[in-house]
Structures are given as C-alpha cells and as structure tokens.
C-alpha cells in the first residue's frame, strides 16, 4: 500500500510499523508537496481507509521542513488559510492574495490517531502570511517600491516623467517624434537616468503603495548618510537644524560629539539627507531674445580739464536671438550651453570724453590780459579825489573774462561797489581781482588756469558802463596792473 500522490518531494520519508504486525515491515513512502493555494490543497486525495477499518489517517503539516502540527483532516488547515485570505480580501478589496509559503501534508496511517487540531491551527496562523500579488519596481536591479500591478508600475514611470514634462510632449516623444515644440521649448528627450524595471512579486499588502505614493517615494528618495564639512561660523545646533535634524538626532549620528563639543572649520560631521532614487533627465532647446548691452569707450582728451567728463555718443543696447541646449535633472538645470546665436541689432557703444589736463594752481608770475581785446578806459591813480585801486578795461571783442594767471579762486560773489567780484590767489604772493561782472562762472576753491574763462564782463556795483575793474596785489600790497601786463 504504497501510494505516490501528486508530486514527489525529497526527504519526506516516513517509516512505520503497525503494532500487531510481525511478519512484514510495511514501508510507506508518502510524499506530497502542495503549493498552498487552496485549490491544490483540495485536490490531494486521502489514502483509502476502507481496506482496514482499524486504521486511521492523520496528517503531519510541514512548512520548510518544520513540523507545525498534526491534524485529523486537511480541511482543518485549508479552512484556516481560506479565512486568512478572506480577511485580507476584505481589508484590501483591490488586491489578489495567496499564501506566502508552501505547506506539505504528510499522511500517516495509524491505529491510534494522535493529533491536535487546535495546536496546528495556532501554529499555521502564526507562521503564514497572506501575500498579495504585486508589481515590484526596481531601480538598477534593486526593488524599491511595490504597486498592485504592472499597469500601475507603468503609470508610476509615466507620472515620474510627467513631473518634468507635459503629458503631450511625453506622448509624442514616446511615439517617436524627434522633437516636440511646447511653450517656449523644443523637447528632444526624456528618460530615467537609472535602469528602472518592474516584475511580478508577492508581498505583504502593507507594502503596496498607491501610484502617487510610489512616485513620491522615488522622487523624494530615502535618507542617506552624508558628510558635512564645517564652515566658518557654524555651530552644532545650526548644522543639525539646516539638515532637518534635532540636536539629539544629530548627536546620535555623531557619537564622538556632545552638546559642548568644540568644532573647527574643516571638521567632518555626519548628517543625513534625502537622495532621490530616480532622476528624470530632460533634454530641450530654448530660443530666447536677449539684449546685447552696449560697451562704453572712454577717450582721454588732454585739452579738457581733469575731472570733466562729457558724453560724446549715447550708448544703445543691441539685440540677439540665442538658442540654448538645456539638460535638466529632476527639474534642476544640470547643463545649459549656447548652441548658436544670431545678432538682430548691433549695439552702439557709448563714447565718453575724459579730460586729463591738469591745472597748476601756482601762477607763472606773468599776468595775461584778462579780457578779449579792449582798452584801458581808466588808469590806476587818483580820480575824483579818491584813489582808483586798479584799471578799468572796456570795449572788448566779447565779454569773456579770463584768469590772468593760474591760481585758486579765493572769493567769488557780490561785494558792494565792486558788484560781482572774483579774487584769484596765484599761490606765488600775487592775487588778482575782477569787478563789476555780470556773471560769475567759478566757485571758491576751484583751480583755474591762465586764460580760463571765469565770468562775463558787466556793470554791476558802482559802475556807469560795461567794463572790467581789475586790481593786482603782490604780497598784500596793491600794485599797478600795467606793471604786469
Ligand atoms: Zn575801476
């Protein structure tokens, strides 16, 4: 009565000898492997007991070589497994379930059946998990997330890409378009940097993620240990905080440190941060109109006084069309290069004239005629019972009044009978004075050069007609200008 049922499994040999038999040793090799889906479990046929009414069959339950118990009937265990699956199906209605391991029933025919259904049920309950059919998403060969099926895994990958390119673009590119124009960009390629694959797996239902959660996990990534190099001014609490850690968490990562520890610039400390599991690379071109800023050219001119700057030509910006090649990784620009550019309008440069002529503030000692032509209409000396302290010059070709020598403006303003008056200190003991001006064109402290325009002839103050009143001093003493001119 040796019976082979279903499949053979190795090392499943049981020997027994009925107590009342002394003639023969009955050898039974009864082995079966039942993949623990319920349908197969019920296919198992019992040994026929009819031949010997005194003999009963019990079933030893094995899982991975471990005896979980002995039952009187296999349906006892099948019912337990059925119930587990039913419970799982009630909790996760959208998933398909099976049992995570194989159960092997080894029947034994005995005269005195010894079994403990309760104990066996307890052991089966604690040893077996209900597993759901799932699709594992693997990055570079390592499973990192599970979704409920292949369709959802494909959706996860599509949604990852759609975080960084519009769906229309993705669809056209995947349908073979070489480039897709959308908004301001021409998209050329979208791909995952890592090798992302999926395969059917069986996992506990708690591990199965929704499409949204799976996308989030792949993009956000997992916490990875990292090194941080201490920079100037950083303290422990701040480094922890900047990296999303409490001080306690930070110190746990750095067992060699405590709250009072001193850190130095350049020290390495342990931190952790999220590293994405996948990177979506997007290659696209962009065409942009850009301004070409004008240049400024400065031309030095030694005929113009130092400190004076004049604009000779106003600058005008130009315009160009630039085509960029851009590679983004998870939305951040990883590379941006100019492919070509075309100038639409050349810029016009700005031209500045900068004076370099240095004015010596010390006089030469030789005075020049302070007006443009003209004549002495009144000499220095006594007139109308008073001394005339300088000379009057009238009848010039134009009314420009010029400095008689290099010097600094000592005073400039209205002064009683002088009207508008300028005094120049020539720095060599000499001073000159200019009176009755209609207009003063210098300021106190300003350096002027010999022959430089300082004002306009007029008739302000005690004057009867347009003329210049001109005085000369040497070391504080009034002298006759004619001596110098
Ligand atoms: Zn005068």
Coordinates of C-alpha atoms and ligand atoms in Angstrom, one line a residue:
X1 CA 0.0 0.0 0.0
X2 CA 2.4 2.5 -1.2
X3 CA 0.9 5.3 -2.8
X4 CA 2.5 8.2 -4.7
X5 CA 0.4 11.2 -4.9
X6 CA 0.9 14.3 -7.0
X7 CA 4.5 15.4 -6.9
X8 CA 7.4 13.9 -5.1
X9 CA 9.3 15.9 -2.6
X10 CA 12.6 14.7 -1.5
X11 CA 13.5 13.7 2.0
X12 CA 9.9 13.1 3.0
X13 CA 10.2 9.5 4.1
X14 CA 8.3 8.1 7.0
X15 CA 8.6 4.6 8.3
X16 CA 6.1 3.0 10.4
X17 CA 5.4 -0.5 11.7
X18 CA 1.9 -1.4 12.7
X19 CA 1.9 -2.8 16.3
X20 CA 0.2 -6.1 15.5
X21 CA 2.2 -7.0 12.5
X22 CA 5.3 -9.1 13.0
X23 CA 5.5 -10.7 9.5
X24 CA 6.2 -7.7 7.4
X25 CA 7.5 -4.2 7.8
X26 CA 5.3 -2.0 6.0
X27 CA 7.1 0.7 4.4
X28 CA 5.2 3.7 3.2
X29 CA 6.8 6.4 1.3
X30 CA 4.2 9.0 1.1
X31 CA 5.1 12.4 0.0
X32 CA 3.4 15.3 -1.4
X33 CA 4.0 18.9 -2.0
X34 CA 1.1 21.1 -2.1
X35 CA 1.7 24.6 -3.2
X36 CA -0.5 26.2 -0.7
X37 CA -3.1 27.7 -3.0
X38 CA -6.3 26.4 -1.8
X39 CA -7.4 24.7 -5.0
X40 CA -4.4 22.4 -5.0
X41 CA -4.9 21.6 -1.3
X42 CA -8.2 20.1 -2.0
X43 CA -7.0 18.1 -4.9
X44 CA -5.0 16.0 -2.6
X45 CA -6.5 12.6 -2.2
X46 CA -6.6 10.8 1.1
X47 CA -5.3 7.4 1.5
X48 CA -8.1 4.9 1.2
X49 CA -9.1 3.8 4.7
X50 CA -11.7 1.3 3.7
X51 CA -9.3 -1.6 3.5
X52 CA -8.6 -1.6 7.2
X53 CA -11.3 -0.2 9.4
X54 CA -9.0 -0.1 12.4
X55 CA -6.5 2.2 10.8
X56 CA -6.9 6.0 10.6
X57 CA -5.0 8.6 8.7
X58 CA -3.6 11.7 10.3
X59 CA -1.8 14.5 8.5
X60 CA 1.5 16.0 9.6
X61 CA 1.9 19.6 8.4
X62 CA 5.2 20.7 7.3
X63 CA 6.5 24.1 6.2
X64 CA 10.1 24.4 5.1
X65 CA 11.0 21.2 6.9
X66 CA 9.4 22.3 10.2
X67 CA 6.6 20.3 11.7
X68 CA 3.8 22.7 12.5
X69 CA 1.4 20.1 13.9
X70 CA -0.8 17.1 13.2
X71 CA -4.4 17.3 12.2
X72 CA -7.1 14.8 11.7
X73 CA -8.2 16.3 8.4
X74 CA -6.6 18.6 5.9
X75 CA -9.7 20.7 5.6
X76 CA -9.0 22.0 9.1
X77 CA -5.9 23.8 7.8
X78 CA -7.5 24.7 4.4
X79 CA -10.2 26.5 6.3
X80 CA -7.7 28.5 8.3
X81 CA -5.9 29.6 5.2
X82 CA -9.2 30.4 3.4
X83 CA -10.2 32.5 6.4
X84 CA -6.8 34.4 6.3
X85 CA -7.2 35.2 2.7
X86 CA -10.9 36.2 3.1
X87 CA -9.8 38.6 5.8
X88 CA -7.1 40.1 3.7
X89 CA -9.5 40.4 0.7
X90 CA -12.0 42.3 3.0
X91 CA -9.3 44.7 4.0
X92 CA -7.7 45.2 0.6
X93 CA -10.5 44.7 -1.9
X94 CA -8.5 45.6 -4.9
X95 CA -5.7 43.1 -4.4
X96 CA -5.3 39.4 -5.2
X97 CA -4.0 37.2 -2.4
X98 CA -2.2 33.9 -1.9
X99 CA -0.3 32.3 0.9
X100 CA 3.4 33.0 1.2
X101 CA 4.7 29.6 1.7
X102 CA 4.3 26.0 0.8
X103 CA 2.5 23.6 3.1
X104 CA 3.4 20.0 2.9
X105 CA 0.9 17.4 4.2
X106 CA 2.4 14.1 5.1
X107 CA -0.3 11.5 5.8
X108 CA 0.4 8.7 8.2
X109 CA -1.8 5.7 8.8
X110 CA -2.0 4.8 12.4
X111 CA -4.1 2.5 14.7
X112 CA -4.2 5.1 17.4
X113 CA -4.6 8.5 15.9
X114 CA -2.7 11.2 17.7
X115 CA -3.4 14.7 16.6
X116 CA -4.1 18.2 17.9
X117 CA -6.1 20.3 15.5
X118 CA -6.1 23.4 17.9
X119 CA -2.4 23.5 18.2
X120 CA -1.9 23.0 14.5
X121 CA -4.3 25.9 13.7
X122 CA -2.5 28.1 16.1
X123 CA 0.9 27.3 14.5
X124 CA -0.4 27.8 11.0
X125 CA -1.9 31.1 11.9
X126 CA 1.3 32.5 13.3
X127 CA 3.6 31.0 10.6
X128 CA 1.8 32.0 7.4
X129 CA 1.4 35.4 5.9
X130 CA -1.2 36.3 3.3
X131 CA 0.6 37.7 0.4
X132 CA -0.8 39.9 -2.3
X133 CA 0.1 39.8 -6.0
X134 CA 2.1 42.9 -6.7
X135 CA 4.5 44.5 -9.2
X136 CA 7.9 45.4 -7.8
X137 CA 9.6 48.5 -9.2
X138 CA 13.3 48.0 -9.2
X139 CA 16.0 50.7 -9.7
X140 CA 19.2 49.3 -11.1
X141 CA 18.1 45.8 -10.1
X142 CA 17.0 46.6 -6.6
X143 CA 13.3 46.5 -5.7
X144 CA 12.4 49.8 -4.1
X145 CA 8.6 50.1 -4.3
X146 CA 5.6 47.9 -4.9
X147 CA 2.3 48.7 -6.6
X148 CA -0.6 46.4 -7.2
X149 CA 0.0 45.5 -10.8
X150 CA 2.1 46.0 -14.0
X151 CA -0.2 48.7 -15.3
X152 CA 0.3 50.8 -12.1
X153 CA 4.0 50.3 -12.3
X154 CA 3.9 51.7 -15.8
X155 CA 1.8 54.6 -14.6
X156 CA 4.4 55.3 -11.9
X157 CA 7.1 55.6 -14.5
X158 CA 5.0 57.8 -16.8
X159 CA 4.0 60.0 -13.8
X160 CA 7.6 60.4 -12.8
X161 CA 8.4 61.8 -16.3
X162 CA 5.3 63.9 -16.3
X163 CA 6.5 65.7 -13.2
X164 CA 9.0 67.4 -15.5
X165 CA 7.5 67.4 -19.0
X166 CA 3.9 68.0 -20.2
X167 CA 2.0 64.8 -21.0
X168 CA 1.5 65.8 -24.6
X169 CA 5.3 66.2 -25.0
X170 CA 5.9 62.8 -23.4
X171 CA 3.4 61.1 -25.5
X172 CA 4.7 62.5 -28.8
X173 CA 8.3 61.7 -27.9
X174 CA 7.4 58.2 -26.9
X175 CA 5.6 57.8 -30.2
X176 CA 8.9 58.5 -32.0
X177 CA 8.9 62.3 -32.6
X178 CA 12.4 63.6 -32.8
X179 CA 11.5 66.9 -31.2
X180 CA 8.3 68.4 -29.8
X181 CA 7.7 72.1 -29.6
X182 CA 5.8 73.2 -26.5
X183 CA 5.5 76.7 -25.0
X184 CA 9.0 78.2 -25.2
X185 CA 10.8 75.0 -25.5
X186 CA 11.7 72.3 -28.0
X187 CA 11.8 69.0 -26.2
X188 CA 14.2 66.4 -27.5
X189 CA 14.4 63.6 -25.0
X190 CA 13.0 62.5 -21.6
X191 CA 14.5 59.5 -19.9
X192 CA 15.2 58.0 -16.5
X193 CA 18.9 58.0 -15.6
X194 CA 18.6 54.8 -13.7
X195 CA 17.6 51.4 -15.1
X196 CA 14.0 51.1 -13.8
X197 CA 12.3 47.8 -14.4
X198 CA 9.3 46.0 -12.9
X199 CA 8.4 42.4 -12.2
X200 CA 5.6 40.4 -10.6
X201 CA 6.2 39.7 -6.9
X202 CA 4.2 38.6 -3.8
X203 CA 4.4 40.9 -0.8
X204 CA 2.5 41.7 2.3
X205 CA -0.3 44.0 1.4
X206 CA 1.0 46.8 3.7
X207 CA 4.0 47.2 1.4
X208 CA 1.9 48.0 -1.6
X209 CA 1.8 51.7 -2.5
X210 CA -0.6 53.8 -4.5
X211 CA 0.8 55.3 -7.7
X212 CA 1.0 58.7 -6.0
X213 CA 2.9 57.4 -3.1
X214 CA 5.3 55.4 -5.2
X215 CA 6.1 58.5 -7.4
X216 CA 6.7 60.5 -4.2
X217 CA 9.0 57.8 -2.8
X218 CA 11.0 57.6 -6.0
X219 CA 11.4 61.3 -6.3
X220 CA 12.0 62.1 -2.7
X221 CA 14.1 59.1 -2.1
X222 CA 15.4 57.7 1.2
X223 CA 17.6 59.1 3.9
X224 CA 21.2 58.6 3.1
X225 CA 24.2 59.2 5.4
X226 CA 26.3 62.1 4.3
X227 CA 29.3 64.1 5.4
X228 CA 29.2 67.8 6.1
X229 CA 32.3 69.9 6.3
X230 CA 32.1 72.6 9.0
X231 CA 32.2 76.1 7.6
X232 CA 33.2 79.4 9.3
X233 CA 30.7 80.5 12.0
X234 CA 28.7 77.2 12.1
X235 CA 27.6 75.7 15.4
X236 CA 26.3 72.2 16.1
X237 CA 22.6 73.2 16.6
X238 CA 22.6 75.1 13.3
X239 CA 24.1 72.3 11.3
X240 CA 21.6 70.0 12.7
X241 CA 18.7 72.4 12.0
X242 CA 19.9 73.1 8.5
X243 CA 19.8 69.4 7.7
X244 CA 16.4 68.8 9.3
X245 CA 17.7 67.1 12.4
X246 CA 17.1 67.8 16.0
X247 CA 20.2 68.2 18.1
X248 CA 19.6 64.8 19.7
X249 CA 19.3 63.1 16.3
X250 CA 22.4 64.9 15.2
X251 CA 24.4 63.8 18.2
X252 CA 23.2 60.2 17.7
X253 CA 24.7 60.3 14.2
X254 CA 27.9 61.7 15.7
X255 CA 28.6 59.6 18.8
X256 CA 32.0 61.3 19.2
X257 CA 30.4 64.7 19.9
X258 CA 28.3 66.1 22.7
X259 CA 26.4 69.4 23.2
X260 CA 29.5 71.2 24.5
X261 CA 31.9 69.8 21.8
X262 CA 34.0 72.4 20.0
X263 CA 34.0 72.1 16.3
X264 CA 36.5 73.6 13.9
X265 CA 36.3 74.8 10.3
X266 CA 37.1 71.9 8.0
X267 CA 35.9 69.2 10.5
X268 CA 33.7 66.5 9.0
X269 CA 30.4 65.6 10.8
X270 CA 27.8 63.1 9.9
X271 CA 24.4 64.2 8.6
X272 CA 21.7 62.6 6.5
X273 CA 19.6 63.8 3.7
X274 CA 17.1 62.5 1.2
X275 CA 18.6 61.3 -2.0
X276 CA 16.2 60.7 -4.9
X277 CA 16.0 57.1 -6.1
X278 CA 15.5 58.1 -9.7
X279 CA 16.5 61.1 -11.8
X280 CA 14.4 62.2 -14.7
X281 CA 16.7 63.7 -17.4
X282 CA 15.0 66.2 -19.8
X283 CA 16.8 67.5 -22.8
X284 CA 15.4 70.5 -24.5
X285 CA 16.2 73.6 -26.6
X286 CA 15.1 77.1 -25.9
X287 CA 15.2 80.1 -28.2
X288 CA 15.5 83.4 -26.4
X289 CA 15.7 87.1 -27.5
X290 CA 18.4 88.7 -25.4
X291 CA 19.8 92.2 -25.0
X292 CA 23.4 92.9 -26.1
X293 CA 24.4 95.5 -23.6
X294 CA 26.4 98.4 -25.2
X295 CA 30.0 99.0 -24.3
X296 CA 31.4 102.2 -23.0
X297 CA 34.5 103.6 -24.5
X298 CA 36.4 106.3 -22.7
X299 CA 38.6 108.6 -24.7
X300 CA 41.1 110.7 -22.8
X301 CA 41.5 114.3 -24.0
X302 CA 44.4 116.4 -22.8
X303 CA 42.7 119.6 -24.0
X304 CA 39.9 119.1 -21.5
X305 CA 40.5 119.8 -17.8
X306 CA 40.8 116.8 -15.5
X307 CA 37.6 116.0 -13.6
X308 CA 35.5 116.9 -16.6
X309 CA 33.7 114.1 -18.4
X310 CA 31.4 114.6 -21.4
X311 CA 29.3 112.1 -23.3
X312 CA 30.2 112.3 -27.0
X313 CA 27.9 109.5 -28.1
X314 CA 25.0 107.8 -26.1
X315 CA 25.0 104.0 -26.0
X316 CA 22.2 101.9 -27.4
X317 CA 21.7 98.2 -26.5
X318 CA 21.6 95.6 -29.3
X319 CA 19.5 92.5 -29.6
X320 CA 20.3 88.9 -30.4
X321 CA 18.4 85.5 -30.7
X322 CA 20.2 82.8 -28.8
X323 CA 19.4 79.0 -28.9
X324 CA 20.3 77.1 -25.8
X325 CA 20.6 73.4 -25.2
X326 CA 19.4 72.6 -21.7
X327 CA 19.6 69.4 -19.7
X328 CA 17.5 69.2 -16.5
X329 CA 17.7 66.6 -13.8
X330 CA 14.6 66.3 -11.6
X331 CA 13.8 69.9 -12.7
X332 CA 17.1 71.5 -11.9
X333 CA 19.3 72.7 -14.7
X334 CA 22.3 70.4 -14.9
X335 CA 23.8 71.8 -18.1
X336 CA 23.0 74.9 -20.3
X337 CA 25.0 75.7 -23.3
X338 CA 24.6 78.1 -26.2
X339 CA 24.1 76.2 -29.5
X340 CA 24.1 79.2 -31.7
X341 CA 23.1 82.9 -31.8
X342 CA 22.2 85.4 -34.4
X343 CA 22.5 89.2 -33.9
X344 CA 19.4 91.1 -34.7
X345 CA 20.7 94.5 -33.9
X346 CA 24.3 95.5 -33.1
X347 CA 24.7 97.7 -30.0
X348 CA 26.0 101.3 -30.3
X349 CA 28.8 102.0 -28.0
X350 CA 28.8 104.9 -25.6
X351 CA 31.7 107.2 -26.0
X352 CA 32.9 109.4 -23.1
X353 CA 35.5 112.1 -23.3
X354 CA 37.5 112.3 -20.2
X355 CA 39.7 115.3 -19.5
X356 CA 43.3 114.8 -18.5
X357 CA 44.6 118.4 -18.5
X358 CA 46.0 119.2 -15.1
X359 CA 45.7 122.7 -13.9
X360 CA 48.6 124.0 -11.9
X361 CA 47.3 126.2 -9.1
X362 CA 50.6 128.2 -8.8
X363 CA 50.9 131.2 -11.0
X364 CA 53.6 131.7 -13.6
X365 CA 54.3 135.3 -12.3
X366 CA 53.4 136.7 -15.7
X367 CA 49.9 138.0 -16.0
X368 CA 47.9 137.9 -19.2
X369 CA 45.3 140.3 -20.4
X370 CA 42.1 139.3 -18.7
X371 CA 39.7 140.3 -21.5
X372 CA 39.3 139.6 -25.2
X373 CA 40.8 142.8 -26.6
X374 CA 39.6 146.1 -25.2
X375 CA 41.4 149.1 -23.8
X376 CA 42.2 150.8 -20.6
X377 CA 39.4 153.2 -20.1
X378 CA 40.6 154.5 -16.7
X379 CA 44.1 154.0 -15.3
X380 CA 45.1 153.4 -11.7
X381 CA 45.6 156.5 -9.6
X382 CA 43.7 159.4 -8.0
X383 CA 40.5 160.5 -9.7
X384 CA 37.6 162.5 -8.3
X385 CA 39.6 162.9 -5.1
X386 CA 39.9 159.2 -4.4
X387 CA 42.4 156.6 -5.4
X388 CA 41.3 154.3 -8.2
X389 CA 42.8 151.0 -7.0
X390 CA 43.1 149.3 -10.4
X391 CA 42.5 149.7 -14.0
X392 CA 39.3 149.7 -16.0
X393 CA 39.1 147.8 -19.3
X394 CA 36.3 148.5 -21.7
X395 CA 35.4 147.8 -25.4
X396 CA 36.4 144.1 -25.7
X397 CA 35.5 141.9 -28.7
X398 CA 33.4 139.8 -26.5
X399 CA 32.6 139.9 -22.7
X400 CA 34.6 136.8 -21.7
X401 CA 36.7 137.5 -18.5
X402 CA 39.7 135.2 -18.2
X403 CA 42.0 134.3 -15.3
X404 CA 45.2 136.4 -15.7
X405 CA 47.4 133.5 -14.4
X406 CA 47.0 130.0 -12.8
X407 CA 45.6 130.0 -9.3
X408 CA 42.8 129.2 -6.9
X409 CA 39.5 131.1 -6.5
X410 CA 39.8 132.8 -3.1
X411 CA 36.4 134.6 -3.3
X412 CA 33.5 134.9 -5.7
X413 CA 30.4 136.8 -5.1
X414 CA 28.7 140.2 -4.8
X415 CA 30.7 142.8 -2.8
X416 CA 29.2 146.4 -2.6
X417 CA 30.7 148.8 -5.1
X418 CA 32.6 146.0 -6.8
X419 CA 29.4 144.3 -7.8
X420 CA 30.0 140.7 -8.8
X421 CA 33.7 140.2 -7.8
X422 CA 36.2 137.4 -8.1
X423 CA 39.6 137.2 -6.3
X424 CA 42.2 134.7 -7.5
X425 CA 45.2 133.7 -5.3
X426 CA 48.0 132.8 -7.6
X427 CA 49.9 131.0 -4.9
X428 CA 53.1 132.9 -5.5
X429 CA 52.3 136.0 -3.5
X430 CA 50.2 137.6 -6.2
X431 CA 46.4 138.0 -6.2
X432 CA 44.2 139.5 -8.9
X433 CA 40.7 141.0 -8.5
X434 CA 37.9 141.2 -11.1
X435 CA 34.9 143.5 -10.5
X436 CA 31.5 144.6 -12.0
X437 CA 31.0 141.1 -13.6
X438 CA 27.5 140.3 -15.0
X439 CA 28.1 136.7 -14.3
X440 CA 30.5 134.6 -12.2
X441 CA 31.3 131.1 -13.6
X442 CA 33.7 129.8 -10.9
X443 CA 33.4 128.6 -7.3
X444 CA 35.6 129.3 -4.3
X445 CA 38.4 126.8 -4.0
X446 CA 38.3 125.9 -7.7
X447 CA 41.7 125.8 -9.5
X448 CA 41.8 127.9 -12.7
X449 CA 44.4 128.1 -15.4
X450 CA 45.8 131.1 -17.1
X451 CA 43.4 132.2 -19.8
X452 CA 40.5 130.1 -18.5
X453 CA 37.1 131.8 -18.6
X454 CA 35.9 132.8 -15.1
X455 CA 33.0 135.1 -15.8
X456 CA 31.3 137.7 -18.0
X457 CA 32.0 141.4 -18.2
X458 CA 29.2 143.6 -16.8
X459 CA 28.3 146.7 -14.9
X460 CA 27.2 145.5 -11.5
X461 CA 28.0 147.6 -8.3
X462 CA 29.3 151.2 -8.6
X463 CA 29.6 151.3 -12.3
X464 CA 28.4 153.6 -15.1
X465 CA 29.0 151.2 -18.1
X466 CA 30.1 147.8 -19.1
X467 CA 33.7 147.3 -18.2
X468 CA 36.1 145.2 -16.0
X469 CA 37.7 146.7 -12.9
X470 CA 41.0 144.9 -12.4
X471 CA 43.3 145.0 -9.4
X472 CA 46.6 143.3 -8.7
X473 CA 48.3 142.7 -5.3
X474 CA 51.8 141.5 -4.6
X475 CA 52.5 140.2 -1.1
X476 CA 49.4 142.1 0.2
X477 CA 50.3 145.3 -1.5
X478 CA 48.4 146.9 -4.2
X479 CA 50.4 147.4 -7.4
X480 CA 49.7 148.9 -10.8
X481 CA 48.5 146.2 -13.2
X482 CA 50.1 147.9 -16.0
X483 CA 53.4 146.9 -14.5
X484 CA 52.5 143.3 -15.1
X485 CA 50.5 143.4 -18.3
Ligands
LIG1 ZN1 37.7 150.7 -11.8

